[in-house]
Amino acid sequence: MKRKTLLLVGLLVLACLLTACGKDKDELIKIGVVNNPPSESGYREANVKDMEAVFSKDNGYDLKTFYSIKNDEQLQAAQGFITEGVDYLLISAAETTGWDDVLKKAKEAGIKVYLFDRMINVDASLYEAAVVSDMAKEGETAVKWLLDQNLSEYKVIHIQGAMGSDAQIGRTNALEEQFKSGKMTKVAQQTASWSEDEAKKIVEAVINSGEDFNVIYAENDGMAKGAVAALDAAGITHGVDGKVIVMGFDCNKWALRELLAKKWNYDGQCSPFQAKIISDLIKSGKAPSQKTIINEEKGFDAKTLTQSDIDTYGLGD
Amino acid sequence: MKEKFKRLFSGGLGQMTIPIIALALLVIFNLIRDTSFFSIGIMHNNDGNAVLSGNIITIINGASELAILAMGMTLVTAACGGQDISVGAAAAIAGSVFVKVLKASTAISGGTVVLAFLCACIVAMLFALFNGTLVAVFKIQPMIATLILYTCGRSIAYWINGGATPTVYSSIITAIGGFIPGIPVPTPVLIVVVMALLFRVLFHFTSLRLFTQSVGINGDAARLNGINSTFIKLLSFLILGVCVAVSGCIGVSRLGLINHETLLLDIEMDTILAVAIGGNSLGGGKFKIGGSIIGAYVIQTLTITLYAMKVSSTDVKAYKAIVIILMVVIGSPVVKERFGKFMARLVHGSKRVSVKGVEE
């Protein structure tokens, strides 16, 4: 009998110790990240790596991630994070719509939401802050650069990103205005959903149809690369001294090197480093002074680009 | 000549009837539509190479991966009476390995490219061996057995490079996917020719063709005659593995990067179709690799024709499906037989006997 009591006491002590251990883990800030998959592009790869580095255990975070390019899967995952009871929810949405209900539920559960990289079409009260790139401005900067080239005619192949994403909408709108005003001619406008292969097919189709064009406006670097592969196969020159102007976005290092080699003409920057800003906001414990925090971004011209630009602004390796 | 023509219409050319008629129809259609479709010119690309360009070149170049896969698929089809639907996923794995090895070396030389290709080959053959074992040893239906790799293959490719889409930058890779300086013909086309020759040599110096056919027609009978049917089936998968590695590496070299999600996406269906258009029985047995190669070019000609008619690349699949349904129905035994009878009635009388004679 005595031995049994001892055993019971022993077990109780052990249980207390275990919960004490568990308590240590509770002090970590629980972060749920809903993002697009790293395979999407060089931009996303850098973005995901940055998130994982900043929200590490050493920095006091317990990070849970979910990656998908499909909006409904993302919504489900966000729902899952809310049920699980995270402290903060970070979202880069596949599409700008459909998020109201989930964000309302997060608010009811007392979970603070930060948007990063891409905006969502919801009431600003539903999130703490959005640390984003101004995609519309990226598009405007690029189109302004294109107009500054003073070509006698603009026959544009427009390769779009995944339809409905903030990046696609922003980068498309600026060009769409030019099509509407008649300043530029739309030879082809089609989505390749950020895929290099699909972009290559689109350009091949235009080449085979025998239609003339002199500008390729691809909404990210990978698609520009696919487009250029199609040009190379058909023996059409491109770049600074070539027939076709090639434009991309994101500023991957390899893409900037293409610019330096004068094979491409323009690359618009899109900064993937939002994690540090969000982490600082969380650690400060105060509500951010403004709802939308915009990363400063530039555009690079092959004629003026230098190696040091590549080292400073290039993504990946 | 007249005899041959008659035989062609009564299906007497055997296997090659459908692919040749299909290709001829596409060519005639394009001749009527726009003769400039066939024009070939010489252009100078960014590297200053003189290169051939034109729709015909695009067709032959673009069908390279498909043609190579179709060669291997023909053999698997003939031996196993079923198809490998994991070729696209396996090519993504092979391509990922190719890039992984290239990335591991500091400077890319000819040696590293060969090494990387050999590694890709070995990995592709290992996966092919896995498929082959399921089919040959465990007697699982090929389509079910390869469904496993079809489902998980691209995830495996994802692990190899850690989910990224790494780029490789080298003049050698550009030469493999594009043009070798001084040669105006696209390199992938040359690779197809080399592969076709290799198959020719293989069949010439071994009895593989005969063995494969007998295993495909009746595996048990073949075994009783001293042919190791399990080994022949495994071998066909291994050869397909090599084809997969080759086309995966071409695919990677074209773009200079690997995207495991999109590399040779949906190519398995086109490959099986190429084998079918090639007049090969999908149930195994007799086969003609030449037919499958023509089948691959038929599919690509169809795609490029649609492009030339300004059909957008997303809509092409739907139109392609319609044409392919027509092709397969026309090539079906029922239609062939009716058409043969119809022709016989047309030529009538004494000639009728000669047609019958051919049939006998």
Coordinates of N, CA, C and O in Angstrom, one line a residue, chain A residues 37-42 45 67 190-191 194-198 200-202 204-211 222 225-227 229 231-239 242 254 257-258 261-263 317, chain B residues 37 43-47 51-55 58 61 103 158 162-169 174 179 186 254-257 259-265 300 304 307-315:
Chain A
P37 N 3.7 28.1 -52.9 CA 4.8 27.2 -52.8 C 6.1 27.7 -53.4 O 6.1 28.5 -54.3
P38 N 7.2 27.3 -52.7 CA 8.5 27.9 -53.2 C 8.8 27.5 -54.6 O 9.6 28.2 -55.3
S39 N 8.2 26.4 -55.2 CA 8.5 26.1 -56.6 C 7.9 27.1 -57.5 O 8.2 27.1 -58.7
E40 N 7.0 28.0 -57.0 CA 6.4 28.9 -57.9 C 7.4 29.8 -58.7 O 7.2 30.0 -59.9
S41 N 8.4 30.3 -58.0 CA 9.3 31.2 -58.7 C 10.5 31.4 -57.8 O 10.5 31.1 -56.6
G42 N 11.5 32.0 -58.3 CA 12.7 32.4 -57.5 C 12.3 33.4 -56.4 O 12.9 33.4 -55.3
E45 N 10.9 31.4 -53.6 CA 11.9 30.7 -52.9 C 12.6 31.6 -51.9 O 12.8 31.2 -50.7
Y67 N 1.8 25.8 -47.8 CA 2.1 26.3 -49.2 C 1.1 25.8 -50.2 O 1.0 24.5 -50.3
Q190 N -2.0 36.4 -72.5 CA -2.4 35.1 -72.1 C -1.7 34.8 -70.8 O -0.6 35.2 -70.5
T191 N -2.3 34.0 -69.9 CA -1.7 33.6 -68.6 C -0.9 32.4 -68.8 O -1.3 31.4 -69.5
W194 N 2.7 31.7 -64.1 CA 4.1 31.7 -63.6 C 5.0 30.6 -64.2 O 6.1 30.4 -63.7
S195 N 4.5 29.8 -65.2 CA 5.2 28.7 -65.6 C 6.1 29.0 -66.8 O 5.6 29.6 -67.8
E196 N 7.4 28.6 -66.8 CA 8.3 28.9 -67.9 C 7.9 28.2 -69.1 O 7.9 28.8 -70.2
D197 N 7.5 26.9 -69.0 CA 7.1 26.1 -70.1 C 5.9 26.7 -70.9 O 5.9 26.7 -72.1
E198 N 4.9 27.1 -70.1 CA 3.7 27.6 -70.7 C 4.0 28.9 -71.4 O 3.5 29.1 -72.5
K200 N 6.8 29.7 -72.8 CA 7.5 29.3 -74.0 C 6.5 28.9 -75.1 O 6.6 29.3 -76.3
K201 N 5.5 28.1 -74.7 CA 4.5 27.7 -75.7 C 3.7 28.9 -76.2 O 3.4 28.9 -77.4
I202 N 3.4 29.9 -75.4 CA 2.6 31.1 -75.8 C 3.4 31.8 -76.9 O 2.9 32.1 -78.0
E204 N 5.9 30.6 -78.8 CA 6.0 29.7 -79.9 C 4.8 29.8 -80.8 O 4.9 29.9 -82.0
A205 N 3.6 29.8 -80.1 CA 2.4 29.9 -80.9 C 2.3 31.2 -81.7 O 1.9 31.2 -82.9
V206 N 2.8 32.3 -81.1 CA 2.7 33.6 -81.8 C 3.7 33.5 -83.0 O 3.4 34.0 -84.1
I207 N 4.9 33.0 -82.8 CA 5.9 32.9 -83.8 C 5.3 32.1 -85.0 O 5.4 32.5 -86.2
N208 N 4.7 30.9 -84.7 CA 4.2 30.0 -85.7 C 3.0 30.7 -86.5 O 2.8 30.3 -87.6
S209 N 2.3 31.5 -85.8 CA 1.2 32.1 -86.5 C 1.6 33.2 -87.5 O 0.9 33.7 -88.2
G210 N 2.9 33.5 -87.4 CA 3.5 34.5 -88.3 C 3.3 35.9 -88.0 O 3.6 36.8 -88.8
E211 N 2.8 36.2 -86.8 CA 2.5 37.6 -86.4 C 3.8 38.3 -85.9 O 4.6 37.6 -85.3
G222 N 10.9 34.0 -64.6 CA 10.8 32.6 -65.1 C 10.1 32.6 -66.5 O 10.5 32.0 -67.4
K225 N 12.1 34.0 -69.1 CA 13.1 33.0 -69.6 C 12.6 32.0 -70.6 O 13.2 31.7 -71.6
G226 N 11.3 31.5 -70.3 CA 10.7 30.6 -71.2 C 10.4 31.3 -72.6 O 10.7 30.7 -73.6
A227 N 10.0 32.5 -72.5 CA 9.8 33.3 -73.8 C 11.0 33.4 -74.6 O 11.1 33.2 -75.8
A229 N 13.6 31.4 -74.5 CA 14.0 30.1 -75.1 C 13.3 29.9 -76.4 O 13.9 29.4 -77.4
L231 N 12.3 32.3 -78.5 CA 13.0 33.2 -79.4 C 14.3 32.6 -79.9 O 14.6 32.6 -81.1
D232 N 15.1 32.1 -79.0 CA 16.4 31.5 -79.4 C 16.2 30.3 -80.4 O 16.9 30.2 -81.3
A233 N 15.1 29.5 -80.1 CA 14.9 28.3 -80.9 C 14.5 28.8 -82.4 O 14.8 28.1 -83.3
A234 N 13.8 29.9 -82.4 CA 13.4 30.4 -83.8 C 14.4 31.3 -84.4 O 14.1 31.8 -85.5
G235 N 15.5 31.6 -83.7 CA 16.5 32.4 -84.3 C 16.1 33.9 -84.4 O 16.4 34.6 -85.4
I236 N 15.3 34.4 -83.4 CA 14.9 35.8 -83.3 C 15.8 36.5 -82.3 O 15.9 36.0 -81.2
T237 N 16.4 37.6 -82.6 CA 17.3 38.3 -81.7 C 16.5 39.0 -80.7 O 15.4 39.5 -80.9
H238 N 17.1 39.2 -79.5 CA 16.4 39.9 -78.4 C 17.5 40.6 -77.6 O 18.7 40.4 -77.7
G239 N 17.0 41.5 -76.7 CA 17.9 42.3 -75.8 C 18.2 43.6 -76.4 O 17.5 44.2 -77.2
G242 N 18.9 43.7 -80.0 CA 18.1 42.7 -80.7 C 16.8 43.3 -81.2 O 16.5 44.5 -81.0
W254 N 20.1 35.5 -61.5 CA 20.3 35.0 -62.9 C 19.7 35.8 -63.9 O 20.2 36.0 -65.0
R257 N 21.7 38.9 -64.4 CA 22.9 38.6 -65.2 C 22.6 38.6 -66.7 O 23.4 39.0 -67.5
E258 N 21.4 38.1 -67.1 CA 20.9 38.2 -68.5 C 20.9 39.7 -68.9 O 21.2 40.0 -70.0
A261 N 24.3 40.9 -69.5 CA 24.8 40.3 -70.8 C 24.1 41.0 -72.0 O 24.3 40.6 -73.1
K262 N 23.2 41.9 -71.7 CA 22.4 42.6 -72.7 C 21.4 41.7 -73.5 O 21.0 42.0 -74.6
K263 N 21.1 40.6 -72.9 CA 20.1 39.7 -73.6 C 18.7 40.0 -73.2 O 17.8 39.7 -73.9
D317 N 20.7 32.7 -56.2 CA 22.2 32.7 -56.6 C 22.3 32.5 -58.1 O 21.4 32.4 -58.8
Chain B
F37 N 3.4 28.1 -94.9 CA 3.6 27.3 -93.7 C 4.8 26.4 -93.8 O 5.5 26.1 -92.8
M43 N 18.1 32.2 -90.1 CA 18.1 33.4 -89.2 C 19.3 33.4 -88.4 O 20.0 32.4 -88.2
H44 N 19.7 34.6 -87.9 CA 20.8 34.6 -86.9 C 20.3 34.9 -85.6 O 19.6 35.9 -85.3
N45 N 20.6 34.0 -84.6 CA 20.1 34.2 -83.3 C 21.1 35.1 -82.4 O 22.1 35.6 -82.9
N46 N 20.8 35.2 -81.2 CA 21.5 36.1 -80.3 C 23.0 35.8 -80.2 O 23.8 36.6 -80.0
D47 N 23.3 34.5 -80.3 CA 24.7 34.1 -80.2 C 25.4 34.2 -81.5 O 26.6 33.9 -81.7
V51 N 20.9 29.8 -87.9 CA 20.0 28.7 -87.6 C 18.8 28.6 -88.5 O 18.4 29.6 -89.1
L52 N 18.4 27.4 -88.8 CA 17.2 27.1 -89.6 C 16.0 27.5 -88.8 O 15.9 27.3 -87.6
S53 N 15.1 28.2 -89.5 CA 13.8 28.5 -88.8 C 12.6 28.3 -89.7 O 12.8 28.4 -90.9
G54 N 11.5 28.1 -89.1 CA 10.3 27.9 -89.9 C 9.4 26.9 -89.2 O 9.9 26.2 -88.3
N55 N 8.2 26.8 -89.7 CA 7.3 25.9 -88.9 C 7.7 24.4 -89.0 O 7.5 23.7 -88.0
T58 N 10.2 23.9 -86.4 CA 9.6 24.0 -85.1 C 9.0 22.6 -84.8 O 9.1 22.1 -83.6
N61 N 11.7 19.9 -84.3 CA 12.4 20.2 -83.0 C 11.5 20.0 -81.8 O 11.9 19.3 -80.9
K103 N 24.8 21.4 -60.6 CA 24.9 22.5 -59.6 C 26.0 22.2 -58.6 O 26.6 23.1 -58.1
Y158 N 10.7 17.2 -56.5 CA 10.6 18.4 -55.6 C 11.7 18.2 -54.5 O 12.4 19.2 -54.2
G162 N 15.1 20.6 -53.4 CA 14.5 21.4 -52.2 C 13.5 22.3 -52.6 O 13.4 23.4 -52.1
G163 N 12.6 22.0 -53.6 CA 11.5 22.8 -53.9 C 11.7 24.0 -54.7 O 10.8 24.8 -55.0
A164 N 13.0 24.2 -55.1 CA 13.3 25.4 -55.9 C 13.3 25.1 -57.4 O 13.1 24.0 -57.8
T165 N 13.4 26.2 -58.2 CA 13.5 26.0 -59.6 C 14.9 26.5 -60.0 O 15.0 27.6 -60.5
P166 N 16.0 25.7 -59.7 CA 17.3 26.2 -60.0 C 17.6 26.3 -61.5 O 17.1 25.5 -62.3
T167 N 18.4 27.3 -61.8 CA 18.8 27.5 -63.2 C 20.3 27.1 -63.3 O 21.1 27.1 -62.4
V168 N 20.6 26.6 -64.5 CA 22.0 26.2 -64.8 C 22.4 27.1 -66.0 O 21.6 27.3 -67.0
Y169 N 23.6 27.6 -65.9 CA 24.1 28.5 -66.9 C 25.3 28.0 -67.5 O 26.4 28.0 -66.8
T174 N 23.2 25.2 -73.2 CA 22.5 26.0 -74.3 C 22.6 25.2 -75.6 O 21.7 25.2 -76.4
F179 N 21.3 25.1 -80.2 CA 22.1 24.9 -81.4 C 23.6 24.7 -81.1 O 24.1 25.5 -80.2
P186 N 18.7 22.2 -85.1 CA 18.6 22.1 -83.6 C 19.1 20.8 -83.0 O 18.9 19.7 -83.6
R254 N 16.7 22.9 -72.7 CA 16.0 23.9 -73.5 C 15.8 25.2 -72.8 O 16.0 26.3 -73.3
L255 N 15.4 25.1 -71.5 CA 15.1 26.3 -70.7 C 16.3 26.7 -69.8 O 16.3 27.8 -69.4
G256 N 17.2 25.8 -69.6 CA 18.3 26.1 -68.7 C 17.9 26.1 -67.3 O 18.5 26.7 -66.4
L257 N 16.7 25.5 -67.0 CA 16.3 25.4 -65.6 C 15.4 24.2 -65.4 O 14.9 23.6 -66.4
N259 N 11.9 23.0 -63.7 CA 10.7 23.2 -62.9 C 10.0 21.9 -62.8 O 9.4 21.4 -63.8
H260 N 10.1 21.2 -61.6 CA 9.6 19.9 -61.5 C 8.1 19.8 -61.7 O 7.6 18.7 -62.0
E261 N 7.4 20.9 -61.6 CA 5.9 20.8 -61.7 C 5.5 20.8 -63.2 O 4.5 20.3 -63.6
T262 N 6.3 21.5 -64.0 CA 5.9 21.7 -65.4 C 6.7 21.0 -66.5 O 6.3 20.9 -67.6
L263 N 7.9 20.4 -66.1 CA 8.7 19.8 -67.1 C 8.0 18.6 -67.7 O 7.6 17.7 -67.0
L264 N 7.8 18.6 -69.0 CA 7.2 17.6 -69.8 C 5.8 17.2 -69.2 O 5.5 16.0 -69.1
L265 N 5.1 18.2 -68.8 CA 3.8 18.0 -68.2 C 2.8 17.4 -69.2 O 2.8 17.8 -70.3
Q300 N 2.7 16.7 -83.1 CA 3.3 18.0 -83.1 C 2.8 18.9 -84.3 O 2.6 20.1 -84.1
I304 N 1.2 22.6 -84.0 CA 1.7 23.8 -84.7 C 0.7 24.3 -85.7 O 0.6 25.5 -85.9
Y307 N -1.6 26.3 -83.8 CA -0.9 27.6 -83.5 C -1.0 28.6 -84.7 O -1.3 29.8 -84.6
A308 N -0.6 28.0 -85.9 CA -0.6 28.8 -87.1 C -1.9 29.4 -87.4 O -2.0 30.4 -88.1
M309 N -3.0 28.7 -87.0 CA -4.3 29.2 -87.2 C -4.8 30.1 -86.1 O -6.0 30.4 -85.9
K310 N -3.8 30.6 -85.3 CA -4.0 31.5 -84.3 C -4.9 31.0 -83.1 O -5.7 31.8 -82.5
V311 N -4.9 29.7 -82.9 CA -5.6 29.2 -81.7 C -4.6 29.4 -80.5 O -3.4 29.1 -80.7
S312 N -5.1 29.9 -79.4 CA -4.2 30.1 -78.3 C -3.8 28.8 -77.6 O -4.5 27.8 -77.7
S313 N -2.6 28.8 -77.0 CA -2.1 27.6 -76.5 C -2.9 26.9 -75.4 O -2.8 25.7 -75.3
T314 N -3.8 27.7 -74.8 CA -4.7 27.0 -73.8 C -5.9 26.3 -74.5 O -6.4 25.3 -74.0
D315 N -6.3 26.8 -75.7 CA -7.4 26.2 -76.4 C -7.0 25.0 -77.2 O -7.9 24.2 -77.6

